[in-house]
């Protein structure tokens, strides 16, 4: 038993030394796979090792003397399982921490860019947000901003000397309403308010804030569509800038 354990340990040590010497780094998956091969080989050794010994003795003219016991393979297998689980847990914790850090950073970017927006730099700020491809729940901050704009077009972005042409805004409002009606009924538990109810009370949406997992999945799946609509809104601004500033005294058409 002792010789069998020592031979397996020596084999693993030799493999580690060779692999590290070649790659200069540790590869968890390769270590795990090799450990499993050694473990299974040790468990099955009573059947196939004698054949290998005979082949080695006959063709390579080397007489192998390795005593391998099944219990050694079981121990190696358990060690590999524990090692694999620990790697999985540590990686998951690291990924979660990184994601939390990224979300916190992204939220600050949203807040800073949007809070500092003005009619002059709003387009550039939104483009900077889009460039970061922030497809996560922090888009709610952007949604808040867009809802504010749609609820009160005279606030911040559109004022007496800078307005979007009413028909284009009307079309964008319809698209935005239809998209929200399809994918944004209820938000996750952390943000249970039904934002769209404030815009379109005739929808009679459930404003109890009950968490709906399926609708939340839809939100996560189609969140990038919000950016598509944002780009449409920006395209309308761009077109307006190209055609020149106009003051539209007429009230915005109903949302249809």
XYZ file of C-alpha atoms in Angstrom:
256
model
C 0.000 0.000 0.000
C 2.743 2.375 0.981
C 4.616 1.759 -2.282
C 1.419 2.245 -4.268
C 0.718 5.584 -2.576
C 4.314 6.717 -3.061
C 4.275 5.818 -6.749
C 1.066 7.770 -7.359
C 2.402 10.732 -5.397
C 5.642 10.634 -7.355
C 3.736 10.478 -10.631
C 1.559 13.450 -9.736
C 4.559 15.423 -8.519
C 6.428 14.710 -11.744
C 3.453 15.760 -13.830
C 3.021 18.990 -11.877
C 6.693 19.832 -12.257
C 6.608 19.137 -15.986
C 3.390 21.027 -16.597
C 4.410 24.064 -14.546
C 7.771 24.094 -16.276
C 6.048 24.213 -19.660
C 3.220 26.647 -18.969
C 4.521 28.588 -15.953
C 1.015 28.630 -14.572
C -1.478 26.391 -12.850
C -4.380 25.073 -14.851
C -7.146 23.887 -12.541
C -9.045 21.943 -15.171
C -5.975 19.993 -16.274
C -5.009 19.245 -12.702
C -8.521 17.997 -11.949
C -8.712 15.842 -15.065
C -5.318 14.306 -14.383
C -6.266 13.636 -10.781
C -9.432 11.879 -11.875
C -7.500 9.742 -14.361
C -5.045 8.737 -11.649
C -7.878 8.007 -9.225
C -9.865 5.875 -11.653
C -6.687 4.149 -12.752
C -5.848 3.299 -9.176
C -9.307 1.915 -8.527
C -9.220 -0.243 -11.664
C -5.556 -1.161 -11.335
C -6.098 -4.798 -10.203
C -7.471 -5.522 -13.700
C -5.372 -3.544 -16.150
C -2.041 -2.922 -14.407
C -0.804 -6.528 -14.804
C -1.388 -6.296 -18.559
C 0.616 -3.060 -18.757
C 3.385 -4.641 -16.699
C 3.582 -7.616 -19.089
C 3.680 -5.356 -22.139
C 6.379 -3.191 -20.583
C 8.421 -6.264 -19.639
C 8.116 -7.865 -23.080
C 8.495 -4.935 -25.465
C 10.285 -2.232 -23.462
C 12.313 -4.706 -21.420
C 11.529 -2.883 -18.209
C 10.151 -4.704 -15.229
C 7.680 -2.493 -13.397
C 7.159 -2.908 -9.700
C 4.294 -0.679 -8.629
C 1.835 -1.720 -5.991
C -1.380 0.239 -6.424
C -4.407 -0.329 -4.214
C -8.020 0.640 -4.968
C -8.353 2.562 -1.696
C -5.583 4.884 -2.847
C -7.642 5.754 -5.911
C -10.692 6.390 -3.763
C -8.709 8.792 -1.573
C -7.289 10.592 -4.615
C -10.772 10.803 -6.105
C -12.161 12.368 -2.922
C -9.270 14.818 -2.768
C -9.884 15.837 -6.373
C -13.596 16.303 -5.652
C -12.874 18.533 -2.650
C -10.279 20.438 -4.658
C -12.699 20.915 -7.562
C -15.464 22.117 -5.249
C -13.143 24.561 -3.496
C -12.010 25.973 -6.856
C -15.623 26.336 -7.965
C -16.636 28.127 -4.761
C -13.617 30.430 -4.755
C -14.155 31.346 -8.407
C -17.847 31.995 -7.791
C -17.084 34.244 -4.821
C -14.454 36.106 -6.833
C -16.854 36.558 -9.766
C -19.623 37.807 -7.485
C -17.280 40.282 -5.834
C -16.072 41.497 -9.218
C -19.639 41.829 -10.455
C -20.684 43.801 -7.374
C -17.717 46.090 -7.849
C -18.547 46.575 -11.520
C -22.208 47.249 -10.758
C -21.266 49.811 -8.129
C -18.914 51.488 -10.571
C -21.501 51.406 -13.350
C -24.144 52.897 -11.083
C -21.828 55.792 -10.276
C -21.180 56.330 -13.973
C -24.910 56.405 -14.673
C -25.565 58.802 -11.837
C -22.725 61.174 -12.679
C -23.372 61.260 -16.413
C -27.111 61.686 -16.160
C -27.139 64.062 -13.201
C -24.743 66.342 -15.083
C -26.757 66.211 -18.292
C -28.013 69.363 -19.933
C -29.593 70.075 -23.303
C -26.105 70.630 -24.644
C -24.399 67.439 -23.463
C -27.242 64.981 -22.927
C -26.605 63.170 -26.218
C -22.894 62.782 -25.559
C -23.566 61.517 -22.050
C -26.051 58.886 -23.180
C -23.677 57.811 -25.929
C -20.957 57.394 -23.318
C -23.289 55.145 -21.333
C -24.175 53.100 -24.407
C -20.493 52.696 -25.209
C -20.028 50.884 -21.892
C -22.663 48.264 -22.846
C -24.135 48.225 -19.359
C -26.715 45.518 -19.860
C -27.708 44.994 -16.234
C -30.294 46.163 -13.748
C -28.550 49.505 -13.309
C -30.267 50.449 -16.543
C -33.165 51.291 -14.238
C -31.364 54.533 -13.500
C -31.391 55.360 -17.189
C -35.024 54.305 -17.381
C -35.841 56.658 -14.515
C -34.267 59.475 -16.452
C -36.133 58.659 -19.649
C -39.410 58.367 -17.755
C -38.821 61.803 -16.253
C -38.220 63.227 -19.704
C -41.349 61.609 -21.126
C -43.519 62.642 -18.182
C -42.437 66.261 -18.403
C -40.899 67.142 -21.778
C -40.260 70.691 -20.588
C -37.898 69.512 -17.857
C -34.122 69.540 -18.348
C -33.790 68.258 -21.886
C -36.549 70.113 -23.706
C -37.165 73.750 -22.873
C -38.589 76.793 -24.623
C -35.603 77.223 -26.924
C -34.908 73.527 -27.635
C -37.686 71.072 -28.485
C -37.927 67.892 -30.495
C -40.345 67.970 -33.357
C -43.675 66.869 -31.968
C -44.450 64.180 -34.528
C -41.096 62.421 -34.006
C -41.474 62.560 -30.248
C -45.002 61.224 -30.668
C -43.715 58.217 -32.653
C -40.965 57.560 -30.131
C -43.449 57.712 -27.270
C -45.612 55.078 -28.938
C -42.624 52.785 -29.507
C -41.446 53.315 -25.960
C -44.910 52.677 -24.555
C -45.325 49.461 -26.560
C -41.917 48.209 -25.503
C -42.572 48.953 -21.844
C -45.952 47.297 -22.091
C -44.317 44.131 -23.418
C -41.269 43.801 -21.228
C -41.403 46.191 -18.269
C -44.562 45.500 -16.295
C -42.984 44.758 -12.930
C -39.413 45.198 -11.832
C -37.371 43.062 -9.394
C -38.022 43.106 -5.676
C -35.416 45.789 -5.103
C -37.346 48.163 -7.376
C -40.995 47.039 -7.219
C -42.532 50.296 -8.475
C -44.356 50.043 -11.780
C -42.853 53.054 -13.508
C -44.969 52.876 -16.627
C -48.192 53.233 -14.628
C -47.360 56.873 -14.032
C -47.087 57.426 -17.777
C -50.090 55.419 -18.945
C -52.649 54.898 -16.160
C -55.175 53.633 -18.705
C -53.214 50.397 -18.822
C -54.567 49.562 -15.348
C -51.408 47.650 -14.559
C -50.872 45.866 -11.313
C -49.160 48.439 -9.113
C -48.923 46.249 -6.015
C -45.226 45.668 -6.677
C -45.555 41.872 -6.640
C -42.393 40.262 -7.962
C -42.953 38.288 -11.137
C -40.015 36.039 -12.018
C -41.078 35.490 -15.620
C -41.473 39.180 -16.311
C -38.162 39.860 -14.625
C -36.554 37.329 -16.961
C -38.103 39.184 -19.860
C -36.646 42.395 -18.522
C -33.173 40.910 -18.312
C -33.499 39.269 -21.716
C -34.701 42.360 -23.551
C -32.993 45.103 -21.591
C -30.759 45.923 -24.535
C -33.890 46.977 -26.436
C -34.031 49.941 -24.107
C -30.766 51.101 -25.595
C -32.131 50.635 -29.099
C -34.988 52.958 -28.216
C -32.519 55.343 -26.619
C -30.578 55.446 -29.868
C -33.797 56.179 -31.735
C -34.412 59.048 -29.359
C -30.865 60.272 -29.955
C -31.324 59.951 -33.706
C -34.332 62.227 -33.420
C -32.236 64.738 -31.500
C -29.507 64.487 -34.139
C -32.008 65.108 -36.915
C -33.380 68.073 -35.038
C -29.917 69.525 -34.576
C -29.181 69.095 -38.267
C -32.378 70.834 -39.367
C -31.900 73.643 -36.873
C -33.536 74.652 -33.642
C -37.218 75.354 -33.692
C -39.562 76.481 -30.992
C -42.758 74.448 -31.072
C -45.460 76.125 -29.125
C -48.045 73.455 -29.863
C -48.749 70.919 -27.187
C -47.345 67.451 -27.629
C -49.829 65.109 -29.335
C -51.485 62.440 -27.216
C -49.559 59.184 -26.923
C -52.148 57.310 -28.934
